[in-house]
XYZ file of C-alpha atoms in Angstrom:
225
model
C 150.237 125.998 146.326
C 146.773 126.930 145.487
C 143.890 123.837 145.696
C 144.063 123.771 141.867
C 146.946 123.144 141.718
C 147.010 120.274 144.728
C 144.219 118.969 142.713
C 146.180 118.596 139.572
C 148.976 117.088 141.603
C 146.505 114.449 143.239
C 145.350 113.612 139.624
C 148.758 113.442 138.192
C 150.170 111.084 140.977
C 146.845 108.943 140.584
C 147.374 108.205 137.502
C 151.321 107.846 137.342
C 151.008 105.202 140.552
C 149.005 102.777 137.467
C 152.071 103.171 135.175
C 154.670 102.172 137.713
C 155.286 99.041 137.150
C 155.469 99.083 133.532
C 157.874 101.944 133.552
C 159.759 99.957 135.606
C 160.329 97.097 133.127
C 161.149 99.076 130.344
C 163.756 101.247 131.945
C 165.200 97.811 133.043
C 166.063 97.193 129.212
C 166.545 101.478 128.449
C 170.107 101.688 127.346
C 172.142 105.137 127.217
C 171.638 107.055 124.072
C 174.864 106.600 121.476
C 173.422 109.022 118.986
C 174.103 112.843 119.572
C 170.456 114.553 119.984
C 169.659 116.672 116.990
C 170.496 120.152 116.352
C 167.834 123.045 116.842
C 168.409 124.556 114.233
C 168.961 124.314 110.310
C 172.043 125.035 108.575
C 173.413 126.514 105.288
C 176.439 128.160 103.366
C 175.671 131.191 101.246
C 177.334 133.953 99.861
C 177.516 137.459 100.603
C 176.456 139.668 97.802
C 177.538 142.867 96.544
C 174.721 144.915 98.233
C 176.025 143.320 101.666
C 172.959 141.130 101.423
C 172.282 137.352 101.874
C 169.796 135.171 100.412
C 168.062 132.609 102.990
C 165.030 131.064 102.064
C 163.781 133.210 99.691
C 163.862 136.307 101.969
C 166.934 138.506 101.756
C 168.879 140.112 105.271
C 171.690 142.413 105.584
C 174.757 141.704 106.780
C 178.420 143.714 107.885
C 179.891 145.290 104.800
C 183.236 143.234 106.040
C 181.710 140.058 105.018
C 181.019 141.231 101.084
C 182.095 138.497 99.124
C 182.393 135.837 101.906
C 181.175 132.597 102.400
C 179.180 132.707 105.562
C 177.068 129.883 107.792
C 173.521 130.466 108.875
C 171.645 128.865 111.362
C 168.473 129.267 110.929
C 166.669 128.632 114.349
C 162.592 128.768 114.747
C 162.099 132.346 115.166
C 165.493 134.320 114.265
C 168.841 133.591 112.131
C 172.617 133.635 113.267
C 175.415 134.685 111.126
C 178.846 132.733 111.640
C 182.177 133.463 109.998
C 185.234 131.577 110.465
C 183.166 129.975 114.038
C 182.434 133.687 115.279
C 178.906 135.134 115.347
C 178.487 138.079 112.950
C 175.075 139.017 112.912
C 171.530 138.141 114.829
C 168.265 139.301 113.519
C 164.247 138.109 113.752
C 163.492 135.288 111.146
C 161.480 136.695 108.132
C 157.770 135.059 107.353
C 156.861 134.711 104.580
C 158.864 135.127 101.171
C 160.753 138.143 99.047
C 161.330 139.904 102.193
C 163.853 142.315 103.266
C 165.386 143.202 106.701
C 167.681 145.775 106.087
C 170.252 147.221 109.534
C 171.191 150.396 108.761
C 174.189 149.812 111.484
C 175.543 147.029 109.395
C 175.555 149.815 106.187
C 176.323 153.361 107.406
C 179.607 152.450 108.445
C 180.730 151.568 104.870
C 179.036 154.116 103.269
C 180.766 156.814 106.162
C 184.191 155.794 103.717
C 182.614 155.500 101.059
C 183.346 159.355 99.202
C 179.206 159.949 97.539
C 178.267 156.990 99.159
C 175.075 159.168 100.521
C 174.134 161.633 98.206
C 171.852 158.130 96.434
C 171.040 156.621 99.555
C 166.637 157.092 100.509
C 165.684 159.390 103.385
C 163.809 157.592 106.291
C 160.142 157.604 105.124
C 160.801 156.235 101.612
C 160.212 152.612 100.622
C 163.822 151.579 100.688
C 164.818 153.365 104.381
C 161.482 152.029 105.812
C 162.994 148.626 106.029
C 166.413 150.213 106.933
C 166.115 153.096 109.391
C 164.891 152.603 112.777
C 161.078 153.515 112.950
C 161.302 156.328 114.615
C 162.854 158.589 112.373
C 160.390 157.435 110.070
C 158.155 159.776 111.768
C 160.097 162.891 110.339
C 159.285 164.451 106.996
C 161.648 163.745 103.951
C 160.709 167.375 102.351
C 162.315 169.541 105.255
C 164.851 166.771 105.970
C 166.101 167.508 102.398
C 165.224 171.048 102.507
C 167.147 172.144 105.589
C 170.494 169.978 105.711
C 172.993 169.645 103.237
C 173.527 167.022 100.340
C 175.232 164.908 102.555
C 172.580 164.244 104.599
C 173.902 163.976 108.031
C 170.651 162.024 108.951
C 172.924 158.859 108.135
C 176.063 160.273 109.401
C 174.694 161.062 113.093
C 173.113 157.490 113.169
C 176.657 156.268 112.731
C 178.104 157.906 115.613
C 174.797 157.921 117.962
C 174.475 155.718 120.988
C 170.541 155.885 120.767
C 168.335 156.240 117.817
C 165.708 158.477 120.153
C 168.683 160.737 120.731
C 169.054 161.759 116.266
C 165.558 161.516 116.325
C 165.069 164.712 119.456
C 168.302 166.243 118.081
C 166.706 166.578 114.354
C 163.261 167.710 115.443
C 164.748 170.515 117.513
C 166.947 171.215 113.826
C 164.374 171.233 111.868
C 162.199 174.244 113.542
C 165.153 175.891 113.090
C 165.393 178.208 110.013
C 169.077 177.809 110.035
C 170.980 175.572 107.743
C 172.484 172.715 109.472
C 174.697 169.488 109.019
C 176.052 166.348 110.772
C 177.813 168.223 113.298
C 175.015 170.360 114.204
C 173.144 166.641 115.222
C 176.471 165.672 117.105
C 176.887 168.210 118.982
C 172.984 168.269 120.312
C 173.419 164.563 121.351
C 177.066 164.390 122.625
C 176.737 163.961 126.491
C 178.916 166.270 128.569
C 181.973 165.163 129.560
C 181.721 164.254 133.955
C 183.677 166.577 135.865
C 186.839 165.261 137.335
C 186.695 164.512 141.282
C 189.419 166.628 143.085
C 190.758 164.406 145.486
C 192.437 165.889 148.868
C 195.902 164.850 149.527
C 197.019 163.629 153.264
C 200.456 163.544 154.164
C 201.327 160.061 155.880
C 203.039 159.812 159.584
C 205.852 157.306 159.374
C 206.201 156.851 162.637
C 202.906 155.239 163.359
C 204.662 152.237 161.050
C 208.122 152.272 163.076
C 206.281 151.935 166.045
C 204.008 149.379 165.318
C 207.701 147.385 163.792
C 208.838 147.872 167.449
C 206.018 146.075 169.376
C 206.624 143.229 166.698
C 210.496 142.879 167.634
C 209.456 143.120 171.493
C 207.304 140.320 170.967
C 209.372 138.204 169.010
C 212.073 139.264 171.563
């Protein structure tokens, strides 16, 4: 403990030794609490829209395709949101400031749209207005133009981020792409980022002496004996 700090706790006890006795007589007339203490956090019951969006205070957030059309509980704590359906948690993001904001996950979207036959050719590239708020910023750091110039209409930007462990990992794969003057797709990017499979250990086989086991069952019986 520093002297600061033995200071402070000199001053604190000081002071707390004057309030002794009148803590005293209260807490011989403090009852237990019958009321349950209140909750951290607000709660409400909206609806998911068709755009896989929900509405909470003014500010809109995206939520898992599967819940389009649900009726969904949010608690909204101090400094981020949970999403419950049927008592199971859904969804966690940041809480919004301000109003007519959007936080849009691009992992609660791409795996819809994967299904979803021209569910891509409409959707933004990352440095547009729309994908800004949708696509990890980091891929926001690639240009549209030769995104669009050097893949095909099905942009496999969105398809790789559905099968990607890490974001960083579309991001390298697409920059190495791009100074490519080869056409490329999807399976270009997945193949650049899919790890290589670990080798199989070979494990040596040892044959096992029975007879070290009947021997050891004879000094049993001769000691039981």
């Amino acid at each position: 403990m520093t002297d600061y700090e033995h200071f402070i706790a000199q001053v604190m006890t000081r002071r707390n030794e004057r309030r002794r006795e009148r803590l005293a007589e209260e807490l011989a007339v403090m009852k237990p609490l019958t009321v349950p203490p209140l909750e951290s956090y607000q709660e409400c019951r909206v609806r998911v829209g068709r755009g896989s969006m929900i509405r909470v205070q003014h500010n809109a957030y995206s939520v898992p395709t599967s819940l389009i059309g649900q009726m969904v509980i949010v608690h909204i704590h101090e400094w981020h949101l949970e999403v419950y359906f049927r008592r199971n948690l859904m969804a966690k993001m940041p809480r919004l400031v301000g109003q007519n904001q959007y936080q849009l996950n691009y992992r609660h979207l791409v795996d819809s749209l994967l299904r979803k036959p021209g569910g891509f050719p409409g959707l933004p590239l990352p440095g547009s207005l729309v994908s800004d708020r949708c696509f990890p910023a980091s891929l926001g750091n690639l240009e549209p133009v030769a995104l669009t110039a050097q893949s095909r209409p099905d942009l496999p930007t969105h398809r790789a981020l559905g099968g990607a462990p890490l974001e960083s990992d579309v991001e390298a794969a697409l920059k190495r792409l791009l100074e490519s003057p080869e056409t490329w797709d999807d399976t270009d990017v997945e193949r650049l980022i899919k790890s290589p499979s670990p080798a199989i250990p070979q494990l040596a086989t040892s044959s096992v002496n029975l007879a070290q086991y009947d021997a050891l069952l004879r000094e049993v019986n001769d000691d039981s004996a």
